[in-house]
Coordinates of C-alpha atoms in Angstrom, one line a residue:
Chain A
X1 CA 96.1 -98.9 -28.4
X2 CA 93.9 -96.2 -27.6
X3 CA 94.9 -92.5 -28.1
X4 CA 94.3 -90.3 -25.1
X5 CA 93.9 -86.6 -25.1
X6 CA 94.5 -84.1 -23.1
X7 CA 93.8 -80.3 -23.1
X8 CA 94.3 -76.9 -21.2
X9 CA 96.1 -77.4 -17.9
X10 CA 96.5 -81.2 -18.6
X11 CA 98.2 -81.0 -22.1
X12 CA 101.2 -78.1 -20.8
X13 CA 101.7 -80.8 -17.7
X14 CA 102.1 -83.9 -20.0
X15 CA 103.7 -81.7 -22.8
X16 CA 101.8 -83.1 -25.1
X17 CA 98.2 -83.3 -26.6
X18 CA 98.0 -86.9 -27.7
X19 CA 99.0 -89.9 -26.3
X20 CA 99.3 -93.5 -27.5
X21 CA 98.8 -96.0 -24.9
X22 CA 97.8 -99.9 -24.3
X23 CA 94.6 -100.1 -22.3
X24 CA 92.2 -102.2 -24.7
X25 CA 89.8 -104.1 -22.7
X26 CA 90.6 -102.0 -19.7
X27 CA 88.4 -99.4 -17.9
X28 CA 89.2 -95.6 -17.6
X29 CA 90.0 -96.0 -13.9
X30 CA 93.0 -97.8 -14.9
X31 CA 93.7 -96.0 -17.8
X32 CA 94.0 -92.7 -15.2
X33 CA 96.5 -94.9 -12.9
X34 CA 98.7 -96.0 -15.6
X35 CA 98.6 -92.2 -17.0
X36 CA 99.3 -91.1 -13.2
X37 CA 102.3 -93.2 -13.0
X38 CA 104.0 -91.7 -15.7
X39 CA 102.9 -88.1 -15.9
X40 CA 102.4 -85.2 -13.2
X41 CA 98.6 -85.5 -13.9
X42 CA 96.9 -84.5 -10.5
X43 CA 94.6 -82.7 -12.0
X44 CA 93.2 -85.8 -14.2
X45 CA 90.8 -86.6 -11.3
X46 CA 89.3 -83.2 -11.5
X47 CA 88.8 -83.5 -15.3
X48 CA 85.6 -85.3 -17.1
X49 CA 85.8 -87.8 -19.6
X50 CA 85.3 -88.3 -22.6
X51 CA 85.0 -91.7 -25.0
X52 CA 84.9 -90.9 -28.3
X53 CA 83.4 -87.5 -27.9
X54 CA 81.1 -88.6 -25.9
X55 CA 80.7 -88.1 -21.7
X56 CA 81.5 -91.2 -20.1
X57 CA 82.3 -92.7 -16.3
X58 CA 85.4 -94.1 -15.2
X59 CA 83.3 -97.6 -15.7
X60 CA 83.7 -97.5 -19.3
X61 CA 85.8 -100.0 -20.8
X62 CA 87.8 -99.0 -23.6
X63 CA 88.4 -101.0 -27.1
X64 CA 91.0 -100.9 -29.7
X65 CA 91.0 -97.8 -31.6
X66 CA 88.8 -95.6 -28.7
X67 CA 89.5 -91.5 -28.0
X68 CA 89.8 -90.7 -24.3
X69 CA 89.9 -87.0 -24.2
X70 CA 89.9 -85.9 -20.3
X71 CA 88.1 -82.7 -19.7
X72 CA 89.5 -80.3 -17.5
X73 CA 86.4 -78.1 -16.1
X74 CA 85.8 -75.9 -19.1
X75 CA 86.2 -72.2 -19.3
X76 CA 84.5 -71.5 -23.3
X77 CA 81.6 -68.5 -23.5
Chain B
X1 CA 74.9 -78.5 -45.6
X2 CA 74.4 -75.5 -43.0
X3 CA 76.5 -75.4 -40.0
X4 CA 74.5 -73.3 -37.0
X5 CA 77.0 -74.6 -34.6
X6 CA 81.0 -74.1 -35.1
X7 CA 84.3 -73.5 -34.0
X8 CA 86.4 -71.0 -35.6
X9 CA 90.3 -69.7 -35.3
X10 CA 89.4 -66.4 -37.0
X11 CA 87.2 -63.1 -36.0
X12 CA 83.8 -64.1 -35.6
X13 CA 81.3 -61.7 -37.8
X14 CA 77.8 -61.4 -35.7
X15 CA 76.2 -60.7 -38.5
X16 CA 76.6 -64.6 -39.8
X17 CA 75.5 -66.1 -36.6
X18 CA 72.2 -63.7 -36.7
X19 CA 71.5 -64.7 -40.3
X20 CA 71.7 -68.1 -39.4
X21 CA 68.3 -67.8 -37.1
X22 CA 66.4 -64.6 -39.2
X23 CA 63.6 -66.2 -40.4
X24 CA 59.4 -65.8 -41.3
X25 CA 58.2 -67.3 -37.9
X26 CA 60.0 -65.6 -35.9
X27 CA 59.5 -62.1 -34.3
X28 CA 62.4 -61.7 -31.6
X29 CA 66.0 -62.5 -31.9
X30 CA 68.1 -62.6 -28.6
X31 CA 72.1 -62.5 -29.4
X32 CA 74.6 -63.0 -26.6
X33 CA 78.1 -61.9 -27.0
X34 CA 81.0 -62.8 -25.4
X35 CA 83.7 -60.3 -25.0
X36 CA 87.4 -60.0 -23.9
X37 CA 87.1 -57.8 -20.6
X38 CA 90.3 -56.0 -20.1
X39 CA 89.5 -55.5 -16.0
X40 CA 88.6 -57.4 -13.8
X41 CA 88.7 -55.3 -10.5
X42 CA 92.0 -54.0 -10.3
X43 CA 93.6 -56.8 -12.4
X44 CA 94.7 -56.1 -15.9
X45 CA 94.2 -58.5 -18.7
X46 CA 96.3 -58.7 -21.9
X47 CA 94.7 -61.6 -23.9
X48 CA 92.8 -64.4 -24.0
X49 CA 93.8 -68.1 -25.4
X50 CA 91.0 -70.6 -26.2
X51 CA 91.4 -74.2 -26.3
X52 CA 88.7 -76.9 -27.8
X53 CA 88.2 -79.9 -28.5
X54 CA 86.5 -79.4 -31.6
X55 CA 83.9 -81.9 -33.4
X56 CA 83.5 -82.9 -29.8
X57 CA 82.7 -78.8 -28.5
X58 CA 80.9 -78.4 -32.2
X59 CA 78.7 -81.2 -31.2
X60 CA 78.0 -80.3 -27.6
X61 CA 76.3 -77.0 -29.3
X62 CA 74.4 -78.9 -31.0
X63 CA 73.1 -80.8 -28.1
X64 CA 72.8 -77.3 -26.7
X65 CA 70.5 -76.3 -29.3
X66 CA 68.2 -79.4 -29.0
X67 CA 67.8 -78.8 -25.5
X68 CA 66.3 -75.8 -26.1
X69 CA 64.3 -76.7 -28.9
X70 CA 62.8 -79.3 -25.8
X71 CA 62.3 -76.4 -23.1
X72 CA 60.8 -73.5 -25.9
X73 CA 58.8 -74.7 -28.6
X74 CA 59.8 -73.0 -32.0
X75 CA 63.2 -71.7 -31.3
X76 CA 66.2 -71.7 -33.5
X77 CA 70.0 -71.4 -32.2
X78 CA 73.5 -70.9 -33.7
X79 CA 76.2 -70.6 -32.0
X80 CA 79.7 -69.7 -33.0
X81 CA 83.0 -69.9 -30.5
X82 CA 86.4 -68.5 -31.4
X83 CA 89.6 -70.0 -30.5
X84 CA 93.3 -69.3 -30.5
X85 CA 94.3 -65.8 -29.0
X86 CA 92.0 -63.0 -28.7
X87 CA 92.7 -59.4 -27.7
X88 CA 90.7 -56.9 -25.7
X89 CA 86.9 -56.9 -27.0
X90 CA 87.2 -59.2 -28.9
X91 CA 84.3 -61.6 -29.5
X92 CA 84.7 -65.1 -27.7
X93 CA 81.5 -66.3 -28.2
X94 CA 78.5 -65.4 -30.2
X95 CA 74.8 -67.1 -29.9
X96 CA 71.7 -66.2 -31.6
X97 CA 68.4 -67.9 -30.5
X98 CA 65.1 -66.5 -32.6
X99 CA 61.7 -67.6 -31.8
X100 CA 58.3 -66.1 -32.3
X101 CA 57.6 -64.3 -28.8
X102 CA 60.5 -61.8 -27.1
X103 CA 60.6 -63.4 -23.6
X104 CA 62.1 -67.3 -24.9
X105 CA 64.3 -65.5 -26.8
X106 CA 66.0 -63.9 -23.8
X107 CA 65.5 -67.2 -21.7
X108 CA 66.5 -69.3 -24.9
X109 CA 69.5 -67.0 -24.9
X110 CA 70.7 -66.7 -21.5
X111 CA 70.4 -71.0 -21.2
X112 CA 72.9 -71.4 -24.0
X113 CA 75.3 -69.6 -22.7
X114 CA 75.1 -71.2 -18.7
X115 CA 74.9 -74.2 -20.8
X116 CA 78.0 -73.5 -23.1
X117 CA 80.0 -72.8 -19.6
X118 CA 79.3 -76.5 -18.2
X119 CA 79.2 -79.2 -21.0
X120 CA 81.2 -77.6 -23.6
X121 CA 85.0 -78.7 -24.0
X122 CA 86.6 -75.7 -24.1
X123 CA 89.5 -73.7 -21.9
X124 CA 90.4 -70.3 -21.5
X125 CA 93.4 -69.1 -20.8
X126 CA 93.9 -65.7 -18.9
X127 CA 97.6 -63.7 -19.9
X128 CA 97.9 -61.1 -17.1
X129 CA 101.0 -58.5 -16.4
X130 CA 102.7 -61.4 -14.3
X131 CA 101.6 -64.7 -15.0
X132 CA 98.8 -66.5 -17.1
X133 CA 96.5 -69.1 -16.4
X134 CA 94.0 -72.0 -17.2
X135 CA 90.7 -70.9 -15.9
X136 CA 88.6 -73.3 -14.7
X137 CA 84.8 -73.5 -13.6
X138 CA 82.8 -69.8 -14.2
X139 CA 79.3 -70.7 -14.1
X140 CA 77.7 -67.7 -12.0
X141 CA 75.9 -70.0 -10.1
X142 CA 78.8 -70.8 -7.7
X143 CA 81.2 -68.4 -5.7
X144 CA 85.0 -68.3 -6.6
X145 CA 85.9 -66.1 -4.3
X146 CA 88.8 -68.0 -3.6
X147 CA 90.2 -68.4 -7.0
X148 CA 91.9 -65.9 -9.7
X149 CA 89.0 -63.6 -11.1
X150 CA 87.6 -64.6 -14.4
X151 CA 86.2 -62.8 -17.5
X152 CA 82.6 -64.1 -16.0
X153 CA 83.5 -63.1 -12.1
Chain C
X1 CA 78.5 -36.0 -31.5
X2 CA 78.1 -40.1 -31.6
X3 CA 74.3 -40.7 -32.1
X4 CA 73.7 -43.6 -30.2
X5 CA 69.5 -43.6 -30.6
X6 CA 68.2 -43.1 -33.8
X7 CA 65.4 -43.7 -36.1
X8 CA 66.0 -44.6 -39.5
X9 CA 63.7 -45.4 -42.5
X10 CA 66.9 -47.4 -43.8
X11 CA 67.4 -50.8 -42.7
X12 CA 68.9 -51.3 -39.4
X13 CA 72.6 -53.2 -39.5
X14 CA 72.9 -54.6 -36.1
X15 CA 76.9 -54.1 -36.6
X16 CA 76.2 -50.5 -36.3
X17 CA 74.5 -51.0 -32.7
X18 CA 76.6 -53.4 -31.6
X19 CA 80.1 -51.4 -32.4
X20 CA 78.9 -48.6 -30.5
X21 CA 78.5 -50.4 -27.0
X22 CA 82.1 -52.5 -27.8
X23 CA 85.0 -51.2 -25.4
X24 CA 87.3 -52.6 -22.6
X25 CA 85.0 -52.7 -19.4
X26 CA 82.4 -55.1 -20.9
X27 CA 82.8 -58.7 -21.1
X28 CA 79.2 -59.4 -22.3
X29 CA 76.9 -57.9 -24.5
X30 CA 73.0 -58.6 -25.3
X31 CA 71.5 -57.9 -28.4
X32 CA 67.7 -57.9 -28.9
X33 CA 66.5 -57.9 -32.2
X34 CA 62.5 -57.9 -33.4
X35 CA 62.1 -58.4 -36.4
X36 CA 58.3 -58.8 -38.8
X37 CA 57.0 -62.1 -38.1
X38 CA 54.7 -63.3 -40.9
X39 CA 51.9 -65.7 -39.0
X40 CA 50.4 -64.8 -35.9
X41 CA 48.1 -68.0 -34.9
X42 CA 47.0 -68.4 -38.3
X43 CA 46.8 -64.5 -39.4
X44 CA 49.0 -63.6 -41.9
X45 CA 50.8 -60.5 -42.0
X46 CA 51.9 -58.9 -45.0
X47 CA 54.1 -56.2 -44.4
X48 CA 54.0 -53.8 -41.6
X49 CA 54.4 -50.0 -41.1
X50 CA 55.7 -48.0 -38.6
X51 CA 55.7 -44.5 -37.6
X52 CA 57.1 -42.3 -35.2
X53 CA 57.3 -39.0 -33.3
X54 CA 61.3 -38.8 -34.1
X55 CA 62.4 -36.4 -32.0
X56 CA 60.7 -37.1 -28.9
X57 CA 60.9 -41.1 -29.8
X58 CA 64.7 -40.5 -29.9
X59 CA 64.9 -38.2 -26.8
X60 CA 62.8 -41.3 -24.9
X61 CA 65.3 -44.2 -26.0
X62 CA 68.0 -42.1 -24.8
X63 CA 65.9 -41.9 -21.2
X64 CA 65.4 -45.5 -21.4
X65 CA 69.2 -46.2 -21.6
X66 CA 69.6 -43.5 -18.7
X67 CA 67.3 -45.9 -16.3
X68 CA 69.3 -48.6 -17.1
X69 CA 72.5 -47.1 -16.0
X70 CA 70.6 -46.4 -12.5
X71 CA 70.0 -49.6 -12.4
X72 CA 72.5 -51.6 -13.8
X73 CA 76.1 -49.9 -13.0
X74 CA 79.0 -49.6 -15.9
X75 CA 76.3 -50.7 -18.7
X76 CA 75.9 -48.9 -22.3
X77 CA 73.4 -49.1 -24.3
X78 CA 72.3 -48.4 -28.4
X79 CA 69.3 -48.7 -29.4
X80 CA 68.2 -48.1 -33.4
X81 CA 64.3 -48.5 -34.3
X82 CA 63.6 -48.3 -38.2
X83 CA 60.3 -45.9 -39.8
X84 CA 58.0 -46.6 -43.0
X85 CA 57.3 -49.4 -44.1
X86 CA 58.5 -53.0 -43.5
X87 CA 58.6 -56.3 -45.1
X88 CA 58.4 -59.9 -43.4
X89 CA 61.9 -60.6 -41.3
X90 CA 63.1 -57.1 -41.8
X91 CA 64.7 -55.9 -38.2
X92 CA 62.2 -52.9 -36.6
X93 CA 64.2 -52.5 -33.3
X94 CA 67.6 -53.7 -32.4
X95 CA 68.9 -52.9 -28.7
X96 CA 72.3 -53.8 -27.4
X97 CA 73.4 -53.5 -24.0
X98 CA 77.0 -54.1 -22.7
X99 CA 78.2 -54.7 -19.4
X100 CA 80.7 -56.5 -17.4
X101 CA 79.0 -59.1 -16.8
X102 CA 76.5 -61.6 -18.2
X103 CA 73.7 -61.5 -15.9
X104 CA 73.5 -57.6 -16.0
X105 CA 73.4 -57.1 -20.0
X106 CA 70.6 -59.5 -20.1
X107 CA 68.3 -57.9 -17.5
X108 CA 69.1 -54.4 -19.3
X109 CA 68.3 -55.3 -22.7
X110 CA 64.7 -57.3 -21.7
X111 CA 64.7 -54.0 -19.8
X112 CA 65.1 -51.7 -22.9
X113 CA 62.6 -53.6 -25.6
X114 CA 60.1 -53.4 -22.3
X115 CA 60.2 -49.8 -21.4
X116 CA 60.2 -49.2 -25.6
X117 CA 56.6 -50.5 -25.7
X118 CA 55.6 -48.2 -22.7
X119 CA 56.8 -44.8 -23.3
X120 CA 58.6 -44.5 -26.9
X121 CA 56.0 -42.7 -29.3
X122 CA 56.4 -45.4 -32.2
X123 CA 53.7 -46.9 -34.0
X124 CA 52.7 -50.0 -36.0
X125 CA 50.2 -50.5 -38.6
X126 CA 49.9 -54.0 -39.3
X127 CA 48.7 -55.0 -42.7
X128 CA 46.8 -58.0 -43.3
X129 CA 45.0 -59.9 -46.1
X130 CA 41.9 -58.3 -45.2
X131 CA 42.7 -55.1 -44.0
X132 CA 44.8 -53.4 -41.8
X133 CA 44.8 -51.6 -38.6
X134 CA 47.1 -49.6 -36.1
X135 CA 48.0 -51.7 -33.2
X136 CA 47.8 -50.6 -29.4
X137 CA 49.6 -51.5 -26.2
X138 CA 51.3 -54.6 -26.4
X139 CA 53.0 -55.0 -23.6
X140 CA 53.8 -58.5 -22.6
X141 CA 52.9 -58.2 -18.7
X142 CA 48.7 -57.7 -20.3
X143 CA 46.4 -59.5 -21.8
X144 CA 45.3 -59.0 -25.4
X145 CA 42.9 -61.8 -26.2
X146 CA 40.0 -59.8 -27.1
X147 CA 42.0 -58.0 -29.5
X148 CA 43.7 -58.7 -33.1
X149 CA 47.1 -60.4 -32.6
X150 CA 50.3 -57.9 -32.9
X151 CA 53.7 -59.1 -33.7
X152 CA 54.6 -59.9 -30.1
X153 CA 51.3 -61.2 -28.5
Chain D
X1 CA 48.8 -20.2 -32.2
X2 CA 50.0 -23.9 -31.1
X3 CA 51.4 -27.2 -33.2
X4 CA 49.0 -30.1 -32.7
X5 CA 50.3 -33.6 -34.0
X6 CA 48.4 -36.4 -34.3
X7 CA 49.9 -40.1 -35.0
X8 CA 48.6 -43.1 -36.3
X9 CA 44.5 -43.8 -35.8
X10 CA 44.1 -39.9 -34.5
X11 CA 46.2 -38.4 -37.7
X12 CA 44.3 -40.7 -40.3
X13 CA 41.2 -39.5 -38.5
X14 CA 41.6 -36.2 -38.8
X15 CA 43.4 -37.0 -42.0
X16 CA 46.1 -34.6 -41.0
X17 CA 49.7 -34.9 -39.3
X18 CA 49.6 -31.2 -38.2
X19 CA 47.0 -28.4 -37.1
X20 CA 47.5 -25.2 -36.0
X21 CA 44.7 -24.1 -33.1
X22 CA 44.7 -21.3 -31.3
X23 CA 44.8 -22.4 -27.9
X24 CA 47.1 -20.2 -26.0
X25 CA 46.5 -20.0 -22.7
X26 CA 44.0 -22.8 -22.0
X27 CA 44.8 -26.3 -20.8
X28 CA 45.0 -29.4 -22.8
X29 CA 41.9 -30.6 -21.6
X30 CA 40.1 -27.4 -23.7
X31 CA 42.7 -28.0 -26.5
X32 CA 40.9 -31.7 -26.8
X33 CA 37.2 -30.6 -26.0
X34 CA 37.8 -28.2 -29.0
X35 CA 39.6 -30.8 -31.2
X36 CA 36.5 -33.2 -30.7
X37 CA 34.1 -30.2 -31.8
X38 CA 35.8 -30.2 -35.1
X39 CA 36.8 -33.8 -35.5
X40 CA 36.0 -37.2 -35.1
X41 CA 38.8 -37.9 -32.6
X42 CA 36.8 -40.6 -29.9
X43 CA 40.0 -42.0 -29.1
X44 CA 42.2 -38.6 -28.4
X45 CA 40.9 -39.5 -24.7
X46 CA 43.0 -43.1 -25.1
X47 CA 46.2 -40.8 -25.7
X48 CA 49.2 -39.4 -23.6
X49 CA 49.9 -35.7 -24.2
X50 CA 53.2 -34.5 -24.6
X51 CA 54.0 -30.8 -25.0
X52 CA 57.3 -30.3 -26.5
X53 CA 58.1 -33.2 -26.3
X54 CA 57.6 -34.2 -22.7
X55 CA 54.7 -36.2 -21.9
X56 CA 52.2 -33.5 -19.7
X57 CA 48.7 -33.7 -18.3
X58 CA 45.7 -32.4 -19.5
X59 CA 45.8 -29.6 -17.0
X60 CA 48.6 -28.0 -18.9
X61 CA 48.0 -24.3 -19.9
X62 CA 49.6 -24.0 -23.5
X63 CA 51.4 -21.1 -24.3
X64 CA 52.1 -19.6 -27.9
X65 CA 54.4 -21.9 -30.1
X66 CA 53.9 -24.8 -27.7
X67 CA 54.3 -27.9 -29.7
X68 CA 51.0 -30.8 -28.5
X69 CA 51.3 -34.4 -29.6
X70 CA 48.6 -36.9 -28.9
X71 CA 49.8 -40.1 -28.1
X72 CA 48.1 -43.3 -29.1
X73 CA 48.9 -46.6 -26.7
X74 CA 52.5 -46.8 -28.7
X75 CA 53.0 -50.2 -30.5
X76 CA 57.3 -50.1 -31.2
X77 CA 59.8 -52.5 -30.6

């Protein structure tokens, strides 16, 4: 399991702020379509992301126990 | 150990992000301030709502800071960002960069905040009269004329 | 009246600048603050000392936040510079400029600490190891390698 | 009568803040020329003027009461 969260526009759409999902040994890309199939997540492909805390590409291939945090372009300052 | 770099749910006081960077080298401290604007044009703002991701927006200004330490020899940043809801003038953001000669301060200064508006994870949200809002993007370098106004636009 | 340009021999508490240019309209304010560096190259400075013309000195940083509103629109300014004597990181000037936006209250306030080394009759002795001496024109945009090293060269 | 103040170098020169010259009706220019007859005061040429507290030229004609500063090359900020 990896725990995915989500922020801002992102978090009011899923209705949540962390999620619990099976994708160990599987890239972000797929992550993002199995999160797309289940929530109304458009925005996702405008968001970075992160793997723990980290910016990382849709390449990256996630392991037990990872964070995915998707970024929605931020608004801070 | 200090913490130059933090998030915080309550009123930011200036005065302990400035102390942070006061210090025998250096001649010239340049503090930006973020405030809530209550207009923008014609349209009214009620208050603000910040979102983070926290150790991961406490360490971007971190990174921040280092950068700058790269590009201006001799400089030292804090940097302290509210979150929750804030009301009119309010402070959003606080930075305070002190190094030995006036003009990197400024320049110090003005990076962190273009800076804090691209890398660092966190969201504002805009409560107007009729509606509210996650606001994306603001860096001044790109247009958004088409989109809602921002505090930054 | 609300002073907003003032010499002090007390020390300067940047609050006090800052909460005067706080309100609505501005979403960003710059605060420049020089304060007594100690080592300049490897001269040491012990304390400094400054001394002013008050009246006219005050009367001047008023004029200098009077350009800025020429050429910056919707900006307000407060500027505080302290008097007498000085010890190392104590604050001689702070400046803070609000305005709407970002780009504006930076330009003002590297605006304001420039025009305050042109035309604002304030002057500083600095005192060294091995003697002391009162310092000239300092602005930035000149060269000042033939002579002793001031806080900002 | 008219209120001369010196500053910095020029008032530790002439180891006085204030002096009282009677100068009305002549320019600044005299004022000076008189000031150097009576003091060591080289770099009063290096200084702005201001009378009442406007910076003025040297071809100012004083009048009674007029307040002169010399201005050294101001060091603040």
């Amino acid at each position: 399991m990896v725990d995915v969260l989500l922020f801002a526009e992102l978090q009011e759409k899923a209705g949540s702020e962390k999620l619990s999902i099976e994708a160990d040994g599987v890239t972000v890309k797929e992550l993002k379509k199995q999160l797309l199939s289940t929530y109304d997540l458009d925005n996702i492909n405008h968001a970075m992301i992160a793997v723990n805390e980290e910016y990382a590409n849709e390449a990256t291939v996630l392991a037990k126990g990872d964070v995915v945090a998707f970024i929605p372009p931020v608004s801070g300052g | 150990m200090e913490k130059n770099f933090w998030l915080t749910s309550e009123p930011i006081e200036i005065n302990d992000v400035i102390s942070k960077v006061v210090r025998p080298e250096a001649g010239a401290i340049n503090t930006f301030i973020g405030t809530v604007r209550e207009f923008t044009k014609d349209k009214r703002t009620l208050y603000l709502e910040y979102q983070a991701y926290v150790p991961m927006a406490e360490k971007k200004l971190q990174e921040i800071a280092e950068e700058i330490e790269v590009k201006w020899k001799d400089t030292k940043t804090a940097i302290a960002h509210r979150t929750g809801r804030l009301e009119i003038s309010e402070v959003a953001v606080a930075i305070a960069v002190s190094t030995p000669h006036r003009k990197d301060a400024f320049e110090a200064s003005r990076y962190a905040i273009e800076r804090i508006k691209e890398i660092v994870p966190i969201w504002k949200k805009e409560h107007w009269e009729d509606g509210a809002l996650w606001i994306g993007d603001q860096k001044e370098t790109k247009s958004y004329k088409e989109q809602l106004p921002t505090k930054e636009e």
